[in-house]
mmCIF file of C-alpha atoms in Angstrom:
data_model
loop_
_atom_site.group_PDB
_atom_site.id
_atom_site.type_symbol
_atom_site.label_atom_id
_atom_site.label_comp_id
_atom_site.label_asym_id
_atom_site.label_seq_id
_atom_site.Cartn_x
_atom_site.Cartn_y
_atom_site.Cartn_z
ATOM 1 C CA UNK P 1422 -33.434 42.743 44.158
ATOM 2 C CA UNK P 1423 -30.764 42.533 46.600
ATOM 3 C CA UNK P 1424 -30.014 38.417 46.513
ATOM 4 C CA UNK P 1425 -27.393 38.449 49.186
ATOM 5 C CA UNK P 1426 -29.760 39.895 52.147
ATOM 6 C CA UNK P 1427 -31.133 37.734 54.836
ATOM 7 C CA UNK P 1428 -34.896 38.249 53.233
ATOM 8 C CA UNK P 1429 -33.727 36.872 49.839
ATOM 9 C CA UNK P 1430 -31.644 34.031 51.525
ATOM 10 C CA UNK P 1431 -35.245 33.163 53.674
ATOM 11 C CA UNK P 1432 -37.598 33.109 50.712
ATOM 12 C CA UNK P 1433 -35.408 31.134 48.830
ATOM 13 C CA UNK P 1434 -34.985 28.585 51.498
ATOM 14 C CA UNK P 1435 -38.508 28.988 52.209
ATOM 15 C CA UNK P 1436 -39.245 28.152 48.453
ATOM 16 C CA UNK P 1437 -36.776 24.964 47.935
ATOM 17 C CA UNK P 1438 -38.319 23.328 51.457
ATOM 18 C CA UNK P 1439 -42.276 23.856 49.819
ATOM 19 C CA UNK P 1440 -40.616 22.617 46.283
ATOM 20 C CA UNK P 1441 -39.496 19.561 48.149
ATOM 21 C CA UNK P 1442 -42.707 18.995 50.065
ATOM 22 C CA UNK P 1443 -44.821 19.131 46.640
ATOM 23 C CA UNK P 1444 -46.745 22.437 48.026
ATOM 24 C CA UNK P 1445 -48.599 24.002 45.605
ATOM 25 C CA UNK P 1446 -47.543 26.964 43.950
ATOM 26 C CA UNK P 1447 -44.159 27.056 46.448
ATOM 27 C CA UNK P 1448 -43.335 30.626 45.061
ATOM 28 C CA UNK P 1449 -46.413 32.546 45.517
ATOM 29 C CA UNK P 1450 -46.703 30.572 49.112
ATOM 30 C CA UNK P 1451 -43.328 31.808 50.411
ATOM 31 C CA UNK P 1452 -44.240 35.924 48.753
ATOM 32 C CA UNK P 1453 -47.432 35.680 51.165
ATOM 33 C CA UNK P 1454 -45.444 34.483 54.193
ATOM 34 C CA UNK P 1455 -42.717 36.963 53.784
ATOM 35 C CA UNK P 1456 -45.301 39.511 54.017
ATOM 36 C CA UNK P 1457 -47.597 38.146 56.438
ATOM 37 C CA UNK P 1458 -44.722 37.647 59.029
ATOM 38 C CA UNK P 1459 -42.434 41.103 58.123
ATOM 39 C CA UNK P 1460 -45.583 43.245 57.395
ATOM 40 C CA UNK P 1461 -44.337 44.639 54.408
ATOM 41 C CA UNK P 1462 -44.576 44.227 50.443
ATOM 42 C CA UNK P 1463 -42.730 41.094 49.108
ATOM 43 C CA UNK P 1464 -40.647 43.616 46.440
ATOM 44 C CA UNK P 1465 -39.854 46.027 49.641
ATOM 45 C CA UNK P 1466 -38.063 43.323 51.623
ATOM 46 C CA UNK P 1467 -36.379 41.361 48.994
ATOM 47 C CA UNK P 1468 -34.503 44.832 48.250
ATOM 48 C CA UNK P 1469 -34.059 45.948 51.835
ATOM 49 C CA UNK P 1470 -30.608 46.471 52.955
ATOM 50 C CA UNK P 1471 -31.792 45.675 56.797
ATOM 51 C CA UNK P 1472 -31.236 42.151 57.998
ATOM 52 C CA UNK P 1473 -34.496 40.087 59.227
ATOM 53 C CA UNK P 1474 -35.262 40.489 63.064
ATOM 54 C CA UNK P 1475 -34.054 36.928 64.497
ATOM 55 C CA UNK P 1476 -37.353 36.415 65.960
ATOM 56 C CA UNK P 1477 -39.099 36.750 62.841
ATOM 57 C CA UNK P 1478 -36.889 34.767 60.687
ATOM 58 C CA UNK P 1479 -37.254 32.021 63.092
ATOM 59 C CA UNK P 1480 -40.809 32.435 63.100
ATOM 60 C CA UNK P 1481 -41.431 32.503 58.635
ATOM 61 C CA UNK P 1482 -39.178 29.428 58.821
ATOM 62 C CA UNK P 1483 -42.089 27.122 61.223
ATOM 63 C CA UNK P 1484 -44.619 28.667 59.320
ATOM 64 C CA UNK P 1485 -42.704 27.561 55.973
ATOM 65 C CA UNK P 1486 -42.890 24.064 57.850
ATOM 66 C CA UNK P 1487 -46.344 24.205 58.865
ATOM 67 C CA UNK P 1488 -47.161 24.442 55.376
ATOM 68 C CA UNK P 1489 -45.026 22.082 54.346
ATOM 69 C CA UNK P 1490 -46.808 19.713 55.876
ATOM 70 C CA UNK P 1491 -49.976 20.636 54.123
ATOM 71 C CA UNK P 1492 -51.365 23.045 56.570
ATOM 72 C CA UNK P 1493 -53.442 25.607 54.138
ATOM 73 C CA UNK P 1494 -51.838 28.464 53.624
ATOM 74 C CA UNK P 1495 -54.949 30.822 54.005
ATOM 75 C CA UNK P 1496 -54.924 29.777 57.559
ATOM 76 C CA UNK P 1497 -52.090 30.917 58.352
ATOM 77 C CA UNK P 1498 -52.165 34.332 56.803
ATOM 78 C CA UNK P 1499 -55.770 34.548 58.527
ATOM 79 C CA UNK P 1500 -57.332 36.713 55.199
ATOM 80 C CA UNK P 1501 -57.858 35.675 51.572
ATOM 81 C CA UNK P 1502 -59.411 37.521 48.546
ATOM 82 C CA UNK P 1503 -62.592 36.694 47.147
ATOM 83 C CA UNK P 1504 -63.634 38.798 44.378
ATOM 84 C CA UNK P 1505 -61.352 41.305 45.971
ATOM 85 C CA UNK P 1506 -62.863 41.632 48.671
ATOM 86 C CA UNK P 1507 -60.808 40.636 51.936
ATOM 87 C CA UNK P 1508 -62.195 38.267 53.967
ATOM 88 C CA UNK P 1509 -61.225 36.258 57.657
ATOM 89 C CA UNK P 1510 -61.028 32.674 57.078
ATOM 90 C CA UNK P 1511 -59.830 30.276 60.029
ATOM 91 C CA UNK P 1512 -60.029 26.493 61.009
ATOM 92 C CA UNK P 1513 -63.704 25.654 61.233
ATOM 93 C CA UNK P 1514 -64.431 27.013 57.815
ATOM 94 C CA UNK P 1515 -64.326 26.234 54.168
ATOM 95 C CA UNK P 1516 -61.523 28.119 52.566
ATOM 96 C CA UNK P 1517 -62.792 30.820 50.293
ATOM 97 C CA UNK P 1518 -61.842 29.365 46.637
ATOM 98 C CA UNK P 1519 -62.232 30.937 42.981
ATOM 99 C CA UNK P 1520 -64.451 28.366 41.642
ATOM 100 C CA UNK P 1521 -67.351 29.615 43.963
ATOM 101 C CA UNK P 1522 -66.568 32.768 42.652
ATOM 102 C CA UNK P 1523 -68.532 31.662 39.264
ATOM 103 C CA UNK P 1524 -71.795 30.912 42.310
ATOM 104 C CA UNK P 1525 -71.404 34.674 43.517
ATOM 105 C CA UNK P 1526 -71.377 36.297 40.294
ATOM 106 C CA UNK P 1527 -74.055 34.574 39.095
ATOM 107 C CA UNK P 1528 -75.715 35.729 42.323
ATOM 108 C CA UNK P 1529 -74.838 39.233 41.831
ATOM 109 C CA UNK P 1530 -76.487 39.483 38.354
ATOM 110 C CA UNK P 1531 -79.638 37.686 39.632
ATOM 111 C CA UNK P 1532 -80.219 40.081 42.358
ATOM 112 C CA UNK P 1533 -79.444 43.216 40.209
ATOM 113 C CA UNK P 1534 -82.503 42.111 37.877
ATOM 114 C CA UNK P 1535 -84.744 41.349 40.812
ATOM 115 C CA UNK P 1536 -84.777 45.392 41.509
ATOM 116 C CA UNK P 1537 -84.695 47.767 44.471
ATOM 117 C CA UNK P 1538 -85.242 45.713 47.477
ATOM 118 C CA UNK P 1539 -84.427 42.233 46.410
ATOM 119 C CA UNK P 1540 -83.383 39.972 49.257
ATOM 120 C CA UNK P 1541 -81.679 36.672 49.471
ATOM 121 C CA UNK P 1542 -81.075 34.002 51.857
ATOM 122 C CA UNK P 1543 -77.469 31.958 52.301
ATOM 123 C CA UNK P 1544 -77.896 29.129 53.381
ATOM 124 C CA UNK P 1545 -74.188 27.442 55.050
ATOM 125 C CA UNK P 1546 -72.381 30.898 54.954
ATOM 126 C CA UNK P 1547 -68.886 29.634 55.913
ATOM 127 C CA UNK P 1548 -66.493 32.487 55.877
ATOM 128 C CA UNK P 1549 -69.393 34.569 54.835
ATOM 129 C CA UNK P 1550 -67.217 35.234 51.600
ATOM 130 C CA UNK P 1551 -70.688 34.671 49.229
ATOM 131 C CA UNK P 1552 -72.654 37.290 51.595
ATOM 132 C CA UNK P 1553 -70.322 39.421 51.515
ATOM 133 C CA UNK P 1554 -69.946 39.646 48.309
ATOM 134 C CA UNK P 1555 -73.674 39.774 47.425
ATOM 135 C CA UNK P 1556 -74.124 42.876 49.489
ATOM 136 C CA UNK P 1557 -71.570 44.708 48.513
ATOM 137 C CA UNK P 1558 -71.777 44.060 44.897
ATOM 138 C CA UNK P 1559 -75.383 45.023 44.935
ATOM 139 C CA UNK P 1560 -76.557 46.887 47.865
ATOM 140 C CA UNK P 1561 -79.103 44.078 48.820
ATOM 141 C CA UNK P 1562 -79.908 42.781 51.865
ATOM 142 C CA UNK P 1563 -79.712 39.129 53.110
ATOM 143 C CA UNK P 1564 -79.805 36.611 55.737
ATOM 144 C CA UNK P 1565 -76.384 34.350 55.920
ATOM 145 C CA UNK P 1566 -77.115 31.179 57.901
ATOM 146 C CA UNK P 1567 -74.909 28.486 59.383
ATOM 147 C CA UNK P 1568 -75.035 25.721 62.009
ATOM 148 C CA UNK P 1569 -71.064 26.325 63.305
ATOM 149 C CA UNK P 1570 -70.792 29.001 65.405
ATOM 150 C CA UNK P 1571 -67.037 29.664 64.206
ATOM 151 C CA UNK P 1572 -68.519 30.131 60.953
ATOM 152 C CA UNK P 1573 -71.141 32.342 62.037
ATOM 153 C CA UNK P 1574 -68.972 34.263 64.050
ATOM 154 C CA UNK P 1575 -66.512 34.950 61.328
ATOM 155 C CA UNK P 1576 -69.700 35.911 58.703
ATOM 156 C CA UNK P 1577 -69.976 38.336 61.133
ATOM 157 C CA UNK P 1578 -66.760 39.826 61.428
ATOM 158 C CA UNK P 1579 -66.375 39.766 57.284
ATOM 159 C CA UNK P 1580 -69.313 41.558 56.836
ATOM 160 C CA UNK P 1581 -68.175 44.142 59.285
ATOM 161 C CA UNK P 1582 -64.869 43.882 57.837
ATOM 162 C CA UNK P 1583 -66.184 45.044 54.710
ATOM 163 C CA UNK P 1584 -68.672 47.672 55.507
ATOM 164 C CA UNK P 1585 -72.098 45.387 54.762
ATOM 165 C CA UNK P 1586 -73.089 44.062 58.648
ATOM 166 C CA UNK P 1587 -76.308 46.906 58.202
ATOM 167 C CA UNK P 1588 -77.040 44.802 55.002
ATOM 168 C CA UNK P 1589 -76.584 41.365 56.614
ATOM 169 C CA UNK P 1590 -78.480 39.412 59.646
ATOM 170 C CA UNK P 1591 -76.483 36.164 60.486
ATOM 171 C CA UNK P 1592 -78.020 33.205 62.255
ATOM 172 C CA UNK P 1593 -76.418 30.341 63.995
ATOM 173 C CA UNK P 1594 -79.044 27.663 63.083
ATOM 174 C CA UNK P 1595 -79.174 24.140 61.549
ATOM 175 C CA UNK P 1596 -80.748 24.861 57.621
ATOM 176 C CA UNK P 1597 -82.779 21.622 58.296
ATOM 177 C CA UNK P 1598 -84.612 23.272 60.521
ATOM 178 C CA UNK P 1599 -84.654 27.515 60.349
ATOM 179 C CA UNK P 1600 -86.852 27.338 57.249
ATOM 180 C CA UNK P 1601 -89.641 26.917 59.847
ATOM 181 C CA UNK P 1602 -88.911 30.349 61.134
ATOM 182 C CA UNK P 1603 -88.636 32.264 57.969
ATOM 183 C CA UNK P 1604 -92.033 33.592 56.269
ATOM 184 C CA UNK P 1605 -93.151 32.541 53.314
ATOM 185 C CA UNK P 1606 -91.977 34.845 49.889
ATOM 186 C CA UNK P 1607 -89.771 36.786 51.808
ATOM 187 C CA UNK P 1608 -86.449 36.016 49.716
ATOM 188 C CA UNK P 1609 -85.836 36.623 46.057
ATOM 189 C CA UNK P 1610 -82.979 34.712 45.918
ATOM 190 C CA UNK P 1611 -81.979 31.328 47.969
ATOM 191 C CA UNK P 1612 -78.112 30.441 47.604
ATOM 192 C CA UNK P 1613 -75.814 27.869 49.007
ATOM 193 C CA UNK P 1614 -72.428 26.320 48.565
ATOM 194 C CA UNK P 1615 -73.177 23.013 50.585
ATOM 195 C CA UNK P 1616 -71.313 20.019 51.704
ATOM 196 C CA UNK P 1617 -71.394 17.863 48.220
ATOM 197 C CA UNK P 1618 -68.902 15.243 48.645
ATOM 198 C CA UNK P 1619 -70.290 11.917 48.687
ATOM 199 C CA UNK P 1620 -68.904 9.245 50.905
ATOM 200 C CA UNK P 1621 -66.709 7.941 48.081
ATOM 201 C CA UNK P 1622 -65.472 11.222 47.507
ATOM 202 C CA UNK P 1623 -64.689 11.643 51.100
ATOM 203 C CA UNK P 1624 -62.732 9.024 51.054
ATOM 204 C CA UNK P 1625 -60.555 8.967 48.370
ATOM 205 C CA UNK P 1626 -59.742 13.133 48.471
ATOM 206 C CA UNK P 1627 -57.021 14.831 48.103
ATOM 207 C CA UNK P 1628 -55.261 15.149 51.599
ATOM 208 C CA UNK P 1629 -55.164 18.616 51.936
ATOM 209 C CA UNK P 1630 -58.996 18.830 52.912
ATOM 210 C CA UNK P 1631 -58.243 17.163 55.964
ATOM 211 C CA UNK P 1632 -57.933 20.390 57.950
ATOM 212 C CA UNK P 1633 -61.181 21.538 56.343
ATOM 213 C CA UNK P 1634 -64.365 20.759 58.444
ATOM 214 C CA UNK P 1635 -65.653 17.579 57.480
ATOM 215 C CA UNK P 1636 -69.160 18.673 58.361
ATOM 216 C CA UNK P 1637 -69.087 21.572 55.323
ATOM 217 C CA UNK P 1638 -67.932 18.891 52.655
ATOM 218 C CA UNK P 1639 -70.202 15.516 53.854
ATOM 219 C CA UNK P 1640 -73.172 15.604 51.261
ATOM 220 C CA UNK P 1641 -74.376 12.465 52.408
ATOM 221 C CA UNK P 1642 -73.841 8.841 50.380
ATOM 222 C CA UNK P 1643 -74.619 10.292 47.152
ATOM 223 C CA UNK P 1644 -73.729 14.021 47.801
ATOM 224 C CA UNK P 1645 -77.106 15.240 46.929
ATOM 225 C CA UNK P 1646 -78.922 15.385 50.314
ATOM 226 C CA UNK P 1647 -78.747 19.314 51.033
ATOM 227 C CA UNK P 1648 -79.671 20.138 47.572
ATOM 228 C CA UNK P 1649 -82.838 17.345 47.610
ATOM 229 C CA UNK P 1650 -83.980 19.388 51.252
ATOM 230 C CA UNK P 1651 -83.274 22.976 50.299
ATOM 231 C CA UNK P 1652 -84.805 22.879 47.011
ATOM 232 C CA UNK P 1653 -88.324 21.893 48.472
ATOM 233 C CA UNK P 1654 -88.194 23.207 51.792
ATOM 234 C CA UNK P 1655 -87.059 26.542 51.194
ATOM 235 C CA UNK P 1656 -89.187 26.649 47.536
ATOM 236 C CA UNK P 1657 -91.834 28.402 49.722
ATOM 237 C CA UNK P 1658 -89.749 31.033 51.030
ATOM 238 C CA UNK P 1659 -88.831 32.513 47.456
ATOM 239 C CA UNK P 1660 -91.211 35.430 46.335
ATOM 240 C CA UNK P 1661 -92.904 34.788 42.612
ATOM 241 C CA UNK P 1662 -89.957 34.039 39.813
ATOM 242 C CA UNK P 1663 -87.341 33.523 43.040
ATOM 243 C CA UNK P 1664 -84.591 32.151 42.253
ATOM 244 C CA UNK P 1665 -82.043 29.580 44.124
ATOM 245 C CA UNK P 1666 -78.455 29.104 43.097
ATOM 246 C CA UNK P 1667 -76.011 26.336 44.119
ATOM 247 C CA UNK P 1668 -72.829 25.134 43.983
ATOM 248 C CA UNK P 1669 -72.017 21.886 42.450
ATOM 249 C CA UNK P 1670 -68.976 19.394 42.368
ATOM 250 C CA UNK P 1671 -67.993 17.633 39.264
ATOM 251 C CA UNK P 1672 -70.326 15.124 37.793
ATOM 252 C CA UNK P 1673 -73.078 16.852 39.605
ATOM 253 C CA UNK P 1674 -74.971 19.283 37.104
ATOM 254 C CA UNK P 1675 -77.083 16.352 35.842
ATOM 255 C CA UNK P 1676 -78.034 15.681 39.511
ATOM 256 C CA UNK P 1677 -78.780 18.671 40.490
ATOM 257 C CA UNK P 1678 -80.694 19.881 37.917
ATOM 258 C CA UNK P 1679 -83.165 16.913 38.230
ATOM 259 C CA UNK P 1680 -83.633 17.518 41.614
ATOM 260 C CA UNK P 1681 -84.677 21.598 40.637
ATOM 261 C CA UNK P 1682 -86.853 20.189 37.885
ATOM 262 C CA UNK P 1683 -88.647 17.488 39.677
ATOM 263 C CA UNK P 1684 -89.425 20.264 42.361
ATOM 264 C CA UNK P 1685 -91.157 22.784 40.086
ATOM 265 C CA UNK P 1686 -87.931 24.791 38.803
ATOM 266 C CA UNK P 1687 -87.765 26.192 35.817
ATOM 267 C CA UNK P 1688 -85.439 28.144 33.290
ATOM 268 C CA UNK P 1689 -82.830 25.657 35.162
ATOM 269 C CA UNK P 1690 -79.162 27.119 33.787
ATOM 270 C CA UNK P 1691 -75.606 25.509 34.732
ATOM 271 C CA UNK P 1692 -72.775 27.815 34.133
ATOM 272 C CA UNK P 1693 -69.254 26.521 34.134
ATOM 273 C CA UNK P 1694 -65.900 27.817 36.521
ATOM 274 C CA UNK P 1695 -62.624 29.304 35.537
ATOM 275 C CA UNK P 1696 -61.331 25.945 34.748
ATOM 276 C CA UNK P 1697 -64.113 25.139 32.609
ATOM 277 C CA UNK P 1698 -66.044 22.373 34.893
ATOM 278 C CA UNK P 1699 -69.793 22.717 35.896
ATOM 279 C CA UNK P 1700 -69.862 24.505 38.987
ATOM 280 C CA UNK P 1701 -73.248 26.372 39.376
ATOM 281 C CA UNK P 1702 -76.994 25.317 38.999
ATOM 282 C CA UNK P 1703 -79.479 27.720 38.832
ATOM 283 C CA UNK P 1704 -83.159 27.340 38.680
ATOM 284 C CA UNK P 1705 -86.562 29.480 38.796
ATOM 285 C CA UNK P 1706 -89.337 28.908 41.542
ATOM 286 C CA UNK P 1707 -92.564 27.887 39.648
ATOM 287 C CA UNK P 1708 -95.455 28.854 41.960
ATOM 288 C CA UNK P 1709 -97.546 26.823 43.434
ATOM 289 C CA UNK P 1710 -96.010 23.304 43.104
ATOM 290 C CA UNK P 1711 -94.233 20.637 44.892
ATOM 291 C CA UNK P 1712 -94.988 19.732 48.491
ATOM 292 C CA UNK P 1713 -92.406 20.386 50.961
ATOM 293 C CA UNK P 1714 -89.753 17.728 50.857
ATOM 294 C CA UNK P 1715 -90.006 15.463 54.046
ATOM 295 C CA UNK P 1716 -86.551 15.067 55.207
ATOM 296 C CA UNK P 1717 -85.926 11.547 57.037
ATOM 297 C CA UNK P 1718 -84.332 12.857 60.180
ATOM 298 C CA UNK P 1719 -87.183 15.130 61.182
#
């Protein structure tokens, strides 16, 4: 490493203004700028004998600001991995993050013993990042809904992005009310990261949510309302031994698995994330039982 050239004197700069501002991980943060504003490897520049373009320079220092202030990093570079697959994210969605990772693989190994043909439904598709990863890791074919039209939009572009839009139909929709258009046993699998926080959750969070859209983290007081709808309404569109897999936020597994249980689930599984909390609930449709839940804003 050259540490006299104007790229070395930048990232460290870059790294003591995040350390100051309490950023996260202020290191890794300034590597990602670097190369999202000089379009080059980290390693490449940091040994490069050619002084920054002014412009540039100028423009990694306001980014460094931006997110300094708390501005999420992955919206500024635009892309973030999920399961290494690269996917858009922007302002309007959920930030793809490695705890629903845990939800997608769990996904994945679901579908692969469902056979040849197995479909599944998303329901709240965000970035698309779960999708995406569901067809590409299996071949399968799905339907990835979501009520924002940013979100749908970008589902979209991932799935092109990655080679899988023949393998995925996205709907703009409110979930509340598409499972009246879908037939009934057409889906093997039914998966959703939903909005979970409860209104106490909400409102003591950690700030850094607050560029997140509130409508993809509000789960109602209690944080249980989507899983309470989806897990009766959309029981009927699972085929014999269907499955439906969420994600949960901590303290939820006992929740959430009552919920499955009391609407005809069975072999109901949680599995834990890479820092060891509960994070997915998964659950078997039981034919024939429970009536469709009744949701109180119809």
């Amino acid at each position: 490493m050259n540490g006299d050239n104007g790229y070395a004197r930048l990232y460290r700069q870059g790294v003591a203004r995040l350390r100051e501002a309490g950023a996260d991980a202020p290191e890794f943060a300034c590597k990602c700028l670097l190369e999202h504003v000089f379009c080059d490897p980290y390693t490449k520049l940091l040994c490069s004998e050619t002084p920054p373009p002014p412009a540039a320079a100028a423009r990694f220092s306001v980014l460094v600001a931006k997110h300094a202030s708390g501005y999420p990093l992955q919206y500024i570079v635009g892309e973030w991995e999920f399961l290494s697959f690269p996917i858009y994210v922007a302002e309007g969605v959920l930030i793809p993050r490695p705890d629903t990772e845990t939800v997608a693989l769990a996904a994945v190994s679901f579908l692969k013993r469902s056979g040849p043909g197995a479909r599944f439904l998303e329901l709240g598709s965000g970035s698309g990042c779960i999708s995406v990863a569901l067809a590409k890791m299996t071949g399968c074919s799905g339907v990835a809904v979501d009520i924002s039209e940013t979100a749908a939009r970008l589902t979209r572009e991932n799935a092109a992005h990655n080679g899988v839009e023949a393998n995925l139909r996205v709907r703009c929709a409110d979930l509340f009310s598409f499972y009246r258009t879908l037939p009934d046993c057409g889906f093997d699998l039914v998966v959703s990261n939903p909005p979970y926080l409860s209104a106490r959750e909400l409102a003591e969070a950690d700030p850094s949510i607050r560029f997140e859209p509130r409508e993809a983290l509000d789960g109602g007081p209690d944080g249980l309302v989507f899983y309470r709808f989806i897990a009766s309404a959309y029981a009927p569109k699972l085929r014999s031994g269907g499955g439906v897999c969420f994600e949960i936020g901590y303290g939820q597994a006992a929740g959430v698995t009552d919920i499955l249980r009391k609407n005809g689930y069975m072999d109901i599984r949680v599995e834990k994330d890479y820092g060891g909390n509960d994070r997915m609930v998964m659950g078997i449709r039981a034919p024939g039982t429970a009536a469709p839940y009744k949701y109180k804003g119809e």
